[in-house]
Coordinates of C-alpha atoms in Angstrom, one line a residue:
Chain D
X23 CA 0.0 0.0 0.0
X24 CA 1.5 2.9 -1.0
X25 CA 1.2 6.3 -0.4
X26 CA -1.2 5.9 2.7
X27 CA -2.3 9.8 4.1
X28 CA -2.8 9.5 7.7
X29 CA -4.8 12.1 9.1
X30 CA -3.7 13.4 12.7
X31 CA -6.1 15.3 14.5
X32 CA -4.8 18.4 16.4
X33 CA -7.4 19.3 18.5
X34 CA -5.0 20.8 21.0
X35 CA -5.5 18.1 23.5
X36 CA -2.0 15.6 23.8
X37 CA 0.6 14.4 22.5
X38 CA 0.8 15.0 18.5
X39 CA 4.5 15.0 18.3
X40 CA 5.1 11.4 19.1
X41 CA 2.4 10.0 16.9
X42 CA 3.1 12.3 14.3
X43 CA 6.7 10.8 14.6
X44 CA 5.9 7.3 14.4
X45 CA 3.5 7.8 11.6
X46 CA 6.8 9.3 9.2
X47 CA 8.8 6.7 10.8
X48 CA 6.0 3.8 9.0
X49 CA 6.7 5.6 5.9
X50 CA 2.8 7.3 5.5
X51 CA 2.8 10.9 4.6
X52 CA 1.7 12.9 7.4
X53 CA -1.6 15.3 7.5
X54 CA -2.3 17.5 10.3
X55 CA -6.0 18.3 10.7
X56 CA -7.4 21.7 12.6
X57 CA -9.8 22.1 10.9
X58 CA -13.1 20.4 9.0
X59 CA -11.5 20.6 5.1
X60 CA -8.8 18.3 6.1
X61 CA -10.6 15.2 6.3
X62 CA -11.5 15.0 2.8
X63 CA -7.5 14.6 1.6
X64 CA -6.8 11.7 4.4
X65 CA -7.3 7.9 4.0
X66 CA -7.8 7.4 7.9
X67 CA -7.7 9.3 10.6
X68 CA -6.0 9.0 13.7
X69 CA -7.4 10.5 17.1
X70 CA -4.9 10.8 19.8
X71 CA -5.7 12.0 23.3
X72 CA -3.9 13.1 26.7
X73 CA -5.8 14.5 29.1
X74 CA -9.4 14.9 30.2
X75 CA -12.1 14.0 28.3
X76 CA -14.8 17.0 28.7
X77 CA -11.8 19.4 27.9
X78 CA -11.4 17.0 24.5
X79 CA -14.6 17.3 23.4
X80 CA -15.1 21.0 24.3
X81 CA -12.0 21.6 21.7
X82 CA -13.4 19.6 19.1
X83 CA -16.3 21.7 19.3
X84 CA -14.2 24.6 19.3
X85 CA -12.7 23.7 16.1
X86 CA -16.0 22.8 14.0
X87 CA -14.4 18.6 14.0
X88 CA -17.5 17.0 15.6
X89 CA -19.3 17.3 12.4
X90 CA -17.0 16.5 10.0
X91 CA -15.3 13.4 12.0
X92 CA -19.0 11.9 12.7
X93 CA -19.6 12.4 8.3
X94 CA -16.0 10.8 7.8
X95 CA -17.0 7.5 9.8
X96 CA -20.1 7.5 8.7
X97 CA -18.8 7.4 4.6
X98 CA -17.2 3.9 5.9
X99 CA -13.6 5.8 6.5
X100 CA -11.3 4.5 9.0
X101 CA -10.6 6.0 12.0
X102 CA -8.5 5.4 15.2
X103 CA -8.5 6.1 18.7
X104 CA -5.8 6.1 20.8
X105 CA -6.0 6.3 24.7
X106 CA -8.1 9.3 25.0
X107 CA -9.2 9.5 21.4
X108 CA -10.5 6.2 22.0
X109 CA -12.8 6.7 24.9
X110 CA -14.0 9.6 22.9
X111 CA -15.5 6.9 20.2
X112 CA -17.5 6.2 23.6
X113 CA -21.4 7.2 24.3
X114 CA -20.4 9.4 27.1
X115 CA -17.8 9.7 30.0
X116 CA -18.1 10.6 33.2
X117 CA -15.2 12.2 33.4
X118 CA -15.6 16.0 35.1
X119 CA -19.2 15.3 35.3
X120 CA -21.1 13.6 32.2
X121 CA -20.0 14.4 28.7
X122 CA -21.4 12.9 25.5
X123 CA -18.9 11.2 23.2
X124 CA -18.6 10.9 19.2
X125 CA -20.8 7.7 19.4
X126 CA -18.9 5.2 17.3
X127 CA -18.9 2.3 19.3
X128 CA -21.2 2.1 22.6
X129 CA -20.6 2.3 25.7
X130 CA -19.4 4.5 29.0
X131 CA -16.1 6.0 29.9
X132 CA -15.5 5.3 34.0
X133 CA -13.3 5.7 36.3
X134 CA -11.4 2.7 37.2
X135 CA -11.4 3.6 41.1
X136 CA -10.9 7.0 42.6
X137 CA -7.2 7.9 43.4
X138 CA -6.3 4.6 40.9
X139 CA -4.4 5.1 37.6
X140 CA -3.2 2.1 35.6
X141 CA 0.0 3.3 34.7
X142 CA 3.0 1.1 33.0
X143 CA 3.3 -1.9 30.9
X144 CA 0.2 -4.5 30.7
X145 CA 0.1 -7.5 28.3
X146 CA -2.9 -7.2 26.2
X147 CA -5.5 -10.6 25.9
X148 CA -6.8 -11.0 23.1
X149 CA -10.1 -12.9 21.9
X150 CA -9.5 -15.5 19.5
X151 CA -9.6 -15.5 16.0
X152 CA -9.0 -12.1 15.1
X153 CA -6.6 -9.9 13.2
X154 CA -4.6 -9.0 16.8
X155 CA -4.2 -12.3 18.1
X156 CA -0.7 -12.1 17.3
X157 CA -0.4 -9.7 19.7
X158 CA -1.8 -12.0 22.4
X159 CA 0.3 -11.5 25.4
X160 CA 2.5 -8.6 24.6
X161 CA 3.2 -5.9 26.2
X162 CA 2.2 -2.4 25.6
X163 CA 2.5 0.9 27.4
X164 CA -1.1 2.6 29.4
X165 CA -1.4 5.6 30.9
X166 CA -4.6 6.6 31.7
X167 CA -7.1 6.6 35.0
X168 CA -11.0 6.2 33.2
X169 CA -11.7 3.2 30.8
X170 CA -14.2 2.2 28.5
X171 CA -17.0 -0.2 29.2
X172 CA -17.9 -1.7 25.7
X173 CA -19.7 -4.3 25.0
X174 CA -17.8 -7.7 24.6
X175 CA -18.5 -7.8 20.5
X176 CA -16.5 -4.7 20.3
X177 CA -13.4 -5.9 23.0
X178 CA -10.9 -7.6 20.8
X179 CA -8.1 -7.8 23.5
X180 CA -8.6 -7.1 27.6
X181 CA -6.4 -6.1 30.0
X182 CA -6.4 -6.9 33.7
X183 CA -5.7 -4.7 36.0
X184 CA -6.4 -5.0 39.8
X185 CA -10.1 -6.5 39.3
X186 CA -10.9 -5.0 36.5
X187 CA -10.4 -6.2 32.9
X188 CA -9.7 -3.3 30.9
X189 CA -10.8 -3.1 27.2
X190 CA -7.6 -2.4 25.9
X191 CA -8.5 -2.8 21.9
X192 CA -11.8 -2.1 20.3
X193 CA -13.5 -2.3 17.0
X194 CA -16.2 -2.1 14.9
X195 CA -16.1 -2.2 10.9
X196 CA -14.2 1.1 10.6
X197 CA -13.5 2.1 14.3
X198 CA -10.6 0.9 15.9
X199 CA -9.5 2.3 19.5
X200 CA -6.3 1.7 21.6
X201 CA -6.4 2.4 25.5
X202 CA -2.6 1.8 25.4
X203 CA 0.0 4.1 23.6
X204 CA 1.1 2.2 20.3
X205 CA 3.8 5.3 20.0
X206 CA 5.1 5.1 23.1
X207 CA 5.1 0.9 23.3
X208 CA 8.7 0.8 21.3
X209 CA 8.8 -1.9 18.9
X210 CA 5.2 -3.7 19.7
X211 CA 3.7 -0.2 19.1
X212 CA 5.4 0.2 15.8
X213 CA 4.6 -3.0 14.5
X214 CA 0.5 -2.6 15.6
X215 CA 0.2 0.3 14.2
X216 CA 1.3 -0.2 11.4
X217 CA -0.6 -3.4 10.9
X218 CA -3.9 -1.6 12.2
X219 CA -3.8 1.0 9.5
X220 CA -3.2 -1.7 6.9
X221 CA -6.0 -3.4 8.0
X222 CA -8.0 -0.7 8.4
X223 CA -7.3 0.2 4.7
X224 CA -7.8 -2.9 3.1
X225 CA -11.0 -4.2 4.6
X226 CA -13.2 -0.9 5.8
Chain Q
X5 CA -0.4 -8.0 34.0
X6 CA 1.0 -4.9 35.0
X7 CA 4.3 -5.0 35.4
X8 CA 6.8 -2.6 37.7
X9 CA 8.4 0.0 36.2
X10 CA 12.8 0.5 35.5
X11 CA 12.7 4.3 34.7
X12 CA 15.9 5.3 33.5
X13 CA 16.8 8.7 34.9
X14 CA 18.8 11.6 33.0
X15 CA 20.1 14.4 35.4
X16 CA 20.4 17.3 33.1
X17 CA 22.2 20.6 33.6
X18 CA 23.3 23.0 31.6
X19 CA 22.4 21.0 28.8
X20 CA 24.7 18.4 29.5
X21 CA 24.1 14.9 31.2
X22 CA 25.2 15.0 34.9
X23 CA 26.0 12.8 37.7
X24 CA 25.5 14.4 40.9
X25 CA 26.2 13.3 44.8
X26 CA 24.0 14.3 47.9
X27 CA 22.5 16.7 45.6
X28 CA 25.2 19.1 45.7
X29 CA 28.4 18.2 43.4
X30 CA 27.7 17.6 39.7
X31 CA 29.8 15.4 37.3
X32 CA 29.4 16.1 33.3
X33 CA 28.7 12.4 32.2
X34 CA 27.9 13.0 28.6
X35 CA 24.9 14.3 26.1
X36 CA 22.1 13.7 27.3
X37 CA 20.5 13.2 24.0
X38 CA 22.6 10.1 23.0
X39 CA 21.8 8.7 26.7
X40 CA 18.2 9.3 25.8
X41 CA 18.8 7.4 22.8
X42 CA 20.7 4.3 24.2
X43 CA 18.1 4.4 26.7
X44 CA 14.9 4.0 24.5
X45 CA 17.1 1.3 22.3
X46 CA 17.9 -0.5 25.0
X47 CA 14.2 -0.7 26.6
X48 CA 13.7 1.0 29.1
X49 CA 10.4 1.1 30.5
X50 CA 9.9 5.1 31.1
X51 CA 12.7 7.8 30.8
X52 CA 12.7 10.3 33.1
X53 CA 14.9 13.8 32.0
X54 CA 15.5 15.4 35.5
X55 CA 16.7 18.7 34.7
X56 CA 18.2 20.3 37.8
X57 CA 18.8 24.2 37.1
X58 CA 15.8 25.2 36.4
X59 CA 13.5 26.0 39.5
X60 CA 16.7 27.3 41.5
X61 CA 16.7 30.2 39.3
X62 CA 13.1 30.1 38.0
X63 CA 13.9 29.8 34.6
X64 CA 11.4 28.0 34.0
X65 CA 11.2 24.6 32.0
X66 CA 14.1 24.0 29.2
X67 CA 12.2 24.6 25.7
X68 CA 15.4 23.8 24.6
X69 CA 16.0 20.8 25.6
X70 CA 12.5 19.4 24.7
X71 CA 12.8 20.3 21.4
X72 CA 15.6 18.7 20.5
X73 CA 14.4 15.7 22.5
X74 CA 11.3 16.0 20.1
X75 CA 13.1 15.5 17.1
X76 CA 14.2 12.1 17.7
X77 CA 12.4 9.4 17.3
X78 CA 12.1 8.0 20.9
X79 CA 9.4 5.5 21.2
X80 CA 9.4 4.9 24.9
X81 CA 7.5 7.4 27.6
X82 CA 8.5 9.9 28.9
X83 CA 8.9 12.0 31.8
X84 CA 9.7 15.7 32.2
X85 CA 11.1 17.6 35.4
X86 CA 12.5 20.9 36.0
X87 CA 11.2 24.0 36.5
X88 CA 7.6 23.5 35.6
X89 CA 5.7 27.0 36.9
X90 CA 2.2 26.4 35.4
X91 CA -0.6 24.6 34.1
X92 CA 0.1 26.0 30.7
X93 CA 3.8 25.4 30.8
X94 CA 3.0 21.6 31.6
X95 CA 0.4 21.4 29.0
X96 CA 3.0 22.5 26.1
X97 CA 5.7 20.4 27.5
X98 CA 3.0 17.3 26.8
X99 CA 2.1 18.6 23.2
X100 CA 5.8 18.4 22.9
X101 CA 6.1 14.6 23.1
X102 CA 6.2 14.4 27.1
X103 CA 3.9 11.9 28.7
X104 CA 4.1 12.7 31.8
X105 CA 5.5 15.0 34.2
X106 CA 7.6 15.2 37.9
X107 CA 6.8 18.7 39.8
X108 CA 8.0 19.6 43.0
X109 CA 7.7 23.5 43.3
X110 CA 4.4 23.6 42.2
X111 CA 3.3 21.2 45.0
X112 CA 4.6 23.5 47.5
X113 CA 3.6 26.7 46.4
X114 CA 0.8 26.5 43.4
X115 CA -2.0 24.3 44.4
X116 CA -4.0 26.3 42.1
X117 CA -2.1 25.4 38.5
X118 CA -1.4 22.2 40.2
X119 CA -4.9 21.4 40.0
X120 CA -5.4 23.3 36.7
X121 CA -2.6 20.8 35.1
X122 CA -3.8 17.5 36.7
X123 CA -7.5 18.5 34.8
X124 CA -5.9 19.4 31.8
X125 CA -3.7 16.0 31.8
X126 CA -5.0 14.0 34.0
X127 CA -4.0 12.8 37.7
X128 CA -1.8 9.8 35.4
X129 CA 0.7 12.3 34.1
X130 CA 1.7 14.1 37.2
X131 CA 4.0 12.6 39.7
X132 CA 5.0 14.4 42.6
X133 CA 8.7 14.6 43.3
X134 CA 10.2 14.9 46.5
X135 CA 14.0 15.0 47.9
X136 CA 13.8 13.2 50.9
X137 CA 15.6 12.6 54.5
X138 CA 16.3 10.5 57.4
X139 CA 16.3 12.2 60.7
X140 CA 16.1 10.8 63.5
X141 CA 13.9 8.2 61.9
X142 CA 11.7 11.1 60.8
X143 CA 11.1 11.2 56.9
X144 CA 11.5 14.9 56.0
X145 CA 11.2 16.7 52.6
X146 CA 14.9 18.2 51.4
X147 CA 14.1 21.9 49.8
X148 CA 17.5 21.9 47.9
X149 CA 16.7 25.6 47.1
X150 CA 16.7 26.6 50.3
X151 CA 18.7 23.8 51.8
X152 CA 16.8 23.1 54.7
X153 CA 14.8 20.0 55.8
X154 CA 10.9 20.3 56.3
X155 CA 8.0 18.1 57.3
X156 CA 5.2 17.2 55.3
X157 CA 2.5 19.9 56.1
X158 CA -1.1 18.3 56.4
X159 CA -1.8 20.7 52.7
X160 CA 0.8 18.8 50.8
X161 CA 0.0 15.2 52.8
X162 CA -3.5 16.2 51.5
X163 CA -2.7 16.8 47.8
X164 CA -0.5 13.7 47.9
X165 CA -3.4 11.7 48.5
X166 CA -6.2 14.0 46.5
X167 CA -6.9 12.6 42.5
X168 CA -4.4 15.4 41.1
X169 CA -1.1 13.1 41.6
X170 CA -0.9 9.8 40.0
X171 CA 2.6 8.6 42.4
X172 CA 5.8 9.7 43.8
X173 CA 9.2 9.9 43.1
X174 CA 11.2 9.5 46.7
X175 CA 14.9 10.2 46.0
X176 CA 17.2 9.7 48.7
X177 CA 19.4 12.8 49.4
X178 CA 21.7 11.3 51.4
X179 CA 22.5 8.4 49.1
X180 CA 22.4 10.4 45.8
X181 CA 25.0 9.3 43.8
X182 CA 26.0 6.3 46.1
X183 CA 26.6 2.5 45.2
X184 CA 23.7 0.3 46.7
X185 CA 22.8 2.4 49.4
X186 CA 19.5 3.6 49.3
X187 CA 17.7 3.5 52.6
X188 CA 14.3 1.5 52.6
X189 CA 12.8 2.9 55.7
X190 CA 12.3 6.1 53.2
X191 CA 9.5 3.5 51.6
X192 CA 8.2 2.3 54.9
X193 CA 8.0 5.5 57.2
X194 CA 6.8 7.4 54.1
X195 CA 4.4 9.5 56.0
X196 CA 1.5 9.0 54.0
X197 CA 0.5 5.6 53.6
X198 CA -0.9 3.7 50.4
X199 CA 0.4 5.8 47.7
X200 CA 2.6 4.2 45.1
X201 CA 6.1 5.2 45.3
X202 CA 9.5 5.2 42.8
X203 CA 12.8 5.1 44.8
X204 CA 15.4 6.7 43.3
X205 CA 18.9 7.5 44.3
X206 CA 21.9 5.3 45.1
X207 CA 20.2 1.8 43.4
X208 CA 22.9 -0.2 41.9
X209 CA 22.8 -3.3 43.0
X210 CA 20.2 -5.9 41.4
X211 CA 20.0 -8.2 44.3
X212 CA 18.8 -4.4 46.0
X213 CA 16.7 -3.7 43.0
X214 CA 15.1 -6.8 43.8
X215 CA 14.3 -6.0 47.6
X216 CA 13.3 -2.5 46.8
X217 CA 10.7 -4.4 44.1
X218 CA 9.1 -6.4 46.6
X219 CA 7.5 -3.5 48.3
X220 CA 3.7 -3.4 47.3
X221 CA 4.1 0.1 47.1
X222 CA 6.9 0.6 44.7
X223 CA 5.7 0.7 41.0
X224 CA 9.0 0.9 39.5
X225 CA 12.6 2.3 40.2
X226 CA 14.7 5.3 39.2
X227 CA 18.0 4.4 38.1
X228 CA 20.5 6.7 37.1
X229 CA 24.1 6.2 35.7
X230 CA 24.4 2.7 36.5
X231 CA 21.7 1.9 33.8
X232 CA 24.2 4.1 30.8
X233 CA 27.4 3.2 31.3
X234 CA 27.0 -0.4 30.3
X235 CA 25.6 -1.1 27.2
X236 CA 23.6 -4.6 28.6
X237 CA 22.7 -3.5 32.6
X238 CA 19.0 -3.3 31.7
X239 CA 18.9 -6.9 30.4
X240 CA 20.5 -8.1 33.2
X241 CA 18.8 -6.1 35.7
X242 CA 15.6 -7.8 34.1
X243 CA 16.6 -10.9 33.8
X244 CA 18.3 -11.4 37.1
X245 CA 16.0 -14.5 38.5
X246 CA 14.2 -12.4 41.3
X247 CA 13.3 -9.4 39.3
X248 CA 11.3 -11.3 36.4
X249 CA 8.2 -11.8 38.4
X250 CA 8.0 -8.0 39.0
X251 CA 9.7 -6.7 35.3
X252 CA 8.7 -7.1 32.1
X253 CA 11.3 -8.2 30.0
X254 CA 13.7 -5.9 27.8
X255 CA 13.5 -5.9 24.3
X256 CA 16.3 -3.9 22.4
X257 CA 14.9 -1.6 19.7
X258 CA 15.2 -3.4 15.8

């Protein structure tokens, strides 16, 4: 596949430079998008996210995305979530009080406990039979203190952490999320990303 | 599972990588942005840049620096410290390719863009770092710009344990610099109970590492030049037998 234009959201919430970084690294040409004309040069689109979530949203509000992310999806494009950008493909987060989400795959953003962040390197589960499972049991960096409740269909790998078991990939047709950092999970986070676009490309 | 945590740890100053002892003398060990490198290549878990001339003069964090961290490619996380003022200044310091970030004057003296930065990032990227003491069995706080020793107030025992701070670095003034003397009753008479806690300062040893690991409250270690000036330490550190339950195993960048 050659040529792929990956479209980074800059929504002034997180960490743009490392994806941005890894995504020249995988050879794709690069596209920062501020603003709603961007999406239409882009193959996929990436979503990354530090931070809080009602903040997030509030920004992408700010900068006219909402619209044109939610018209993107919904033309069968690809479109990845990582951390925070994926718990914004959530119904709503409680997060700050309750916020509503972009939708794309259903379920609630929680906190895992009050005063509890799951914070380091986790090996990721995954369910059988699917694109990931070679992935099954690897590690991969997380960062983050809410998660996302989905729906078992939509959890392709878990996570556990204390009792919980965290949805740490998710995915439906042409939505894929990451709760860990694939650009800050060294070689394992190379490699998945750049299968997941791949994929993403070739059957969305 | 989660796994505990080797954070490889970069004194900076003046731009230049440092070893320092009891927090006072300072050693130029090299640039810090080919330790940086080695570090990600070798794979490390997090990388912590601990730049130590900032606050003293309040010069606020090293754009500098960050930016010409930014340009590599480093795909391991990262931590900042040195000199962060404000929520704004931590904010940018993320958008630079930071994960997370290690304050210590803010904890003391802005609760207010504390707060603002732990809403803006999240309670995950801020860790609280404190220079700590033994006296008289007493764990105190080391202000090394003042250079005096002070207790935890009830304010800062209260932010500790409020959802703005994610963990803390401990480092062990006395045994800064030293060879396999850091001082575990800084873990167990840690004033505040039940937060999770990096040691850092004099940790050489790996049958030490592997004591210090066993604590339920430590999530990971600091180490410092012991991890850069040997090409293989991490691996061995990892896979020394008592360490693998608690570490996940290195993997050298391809």
């Amino acid at each position: 596949m050659k040529n792929i234009k990956v479209g980074l959201i800059d929504y002034g919430a997180g960490n743009l430079a490392s994806v941005s970084k890894l995504i020249q690294f995988l050879n794709m040409k690069l596209v920062i998008i501020n603003r709603a004309l961007g999406l239409r040069s882009v193959d996929i689109v990436i979503l990354p996210g530090v931070g809080n979530f009602k903040s997030a949203i509030q920004n992408l509000h700010t900068k006219n995305l909402i619209e044109s992310i939610i018209e993107f999806k919904s033309k069968g494009n690809p479109i990845i979530g990582i951390c925070l950008g994926m718990q914004m493909l959530a119904t709503r987060s409680f997060e700050s009080g309750e916020t509503e989400g972009l939708n794309f795959i259903s379920g609630d953003v929680t906190s895992i406990k009050p005063g509890v962040s799951h914070i380091g390197w986790n090996s990721i589960v995954t369910v059988e039979d699917n694109f990931f499972k070679k992935y099954n049991n690897k590690y991969f960096y997380f960062n983050h203190s809410y998660f996302f409740n989905a729906q078992d269909q939509h959890v392709i790998s878990s996570s556990k952490f204390k009792k919980n078991n965290i949805a740490s990939i998710i995915y439906d047709f042409n939505v894929l999320g990451f709760q860990f950092h694939p650009e800050k999970s060294q070689q394992n986070g190379k490699e998945i990303l750049d299968d997941s676009i791949k994929f993403m490309l070739k059957y969305c | 599972m989660l796994k505990k945590r080797i954070v490889g740890v970069i004194n900076v100053a003046e731009g230049k990588a440092v070893q320092t002892l009891k927090f006072s003398n300072k050693r130029v060990t090299g640039d810090p942005l080919i330790v940086l490198e080695n570090l990600d290549r070798w794979g490390t878990d997090e990388i912590l840049i601990q730049v130590i001339d900032r606050s003293k003069y309040d010069l606020g964090p090293d754009f500098d620096l960050i930016q010409k961290m930014k340009s590599l490619q480093i795909g391991t996380p990262l931590i900042y410290a040195g000199g962060v003022r404000t929520a704004k200044e931590g904010a940018k310091i993320i958008k630079e390719g930071f994960d997370r970030l290690a304050i210590n004057s803010m904890l003391f003296n802005k609760e207010n863009e504390l707060q603002k930065l732990s809403y803006i990032i999240g309670a995950q990227g801020i860790i609280a770092s404190l220079p700590l003491k033994l006296i008289k069995d007493d764990v105190v706080v080391f202000d090394y710009i003042l250079k005096k020793n002070i207790h935890l107030t009830k304010t800062i025992k209260r932010l500790l344990v409020t959802d703005i701070i994610s963990e803390i670095l401990i480092l062990d003034v006395d045994n800064d610099g030293g060879k396999n003397s850091f001082n575990p009753k800084l873990i167990y008479k840690f004033p505040v109970q039940g937060l999770k806690l990096i040691p850092f300062g004099g940790i050489s040893d790996v049958s030490q590492m592997s004591s210090l690991l066993k604590f339920s409250e430590v999530s990971g270690l600091g180490l410092g030049n012991v991890l850069y000036h040997k090409e293989h330490q991490l691996q061995k550190i990892k896979e020394y037998s008592n360490n693998k339950r608690y570490l996940r195993i290195a993997e050298y960048r391809k």
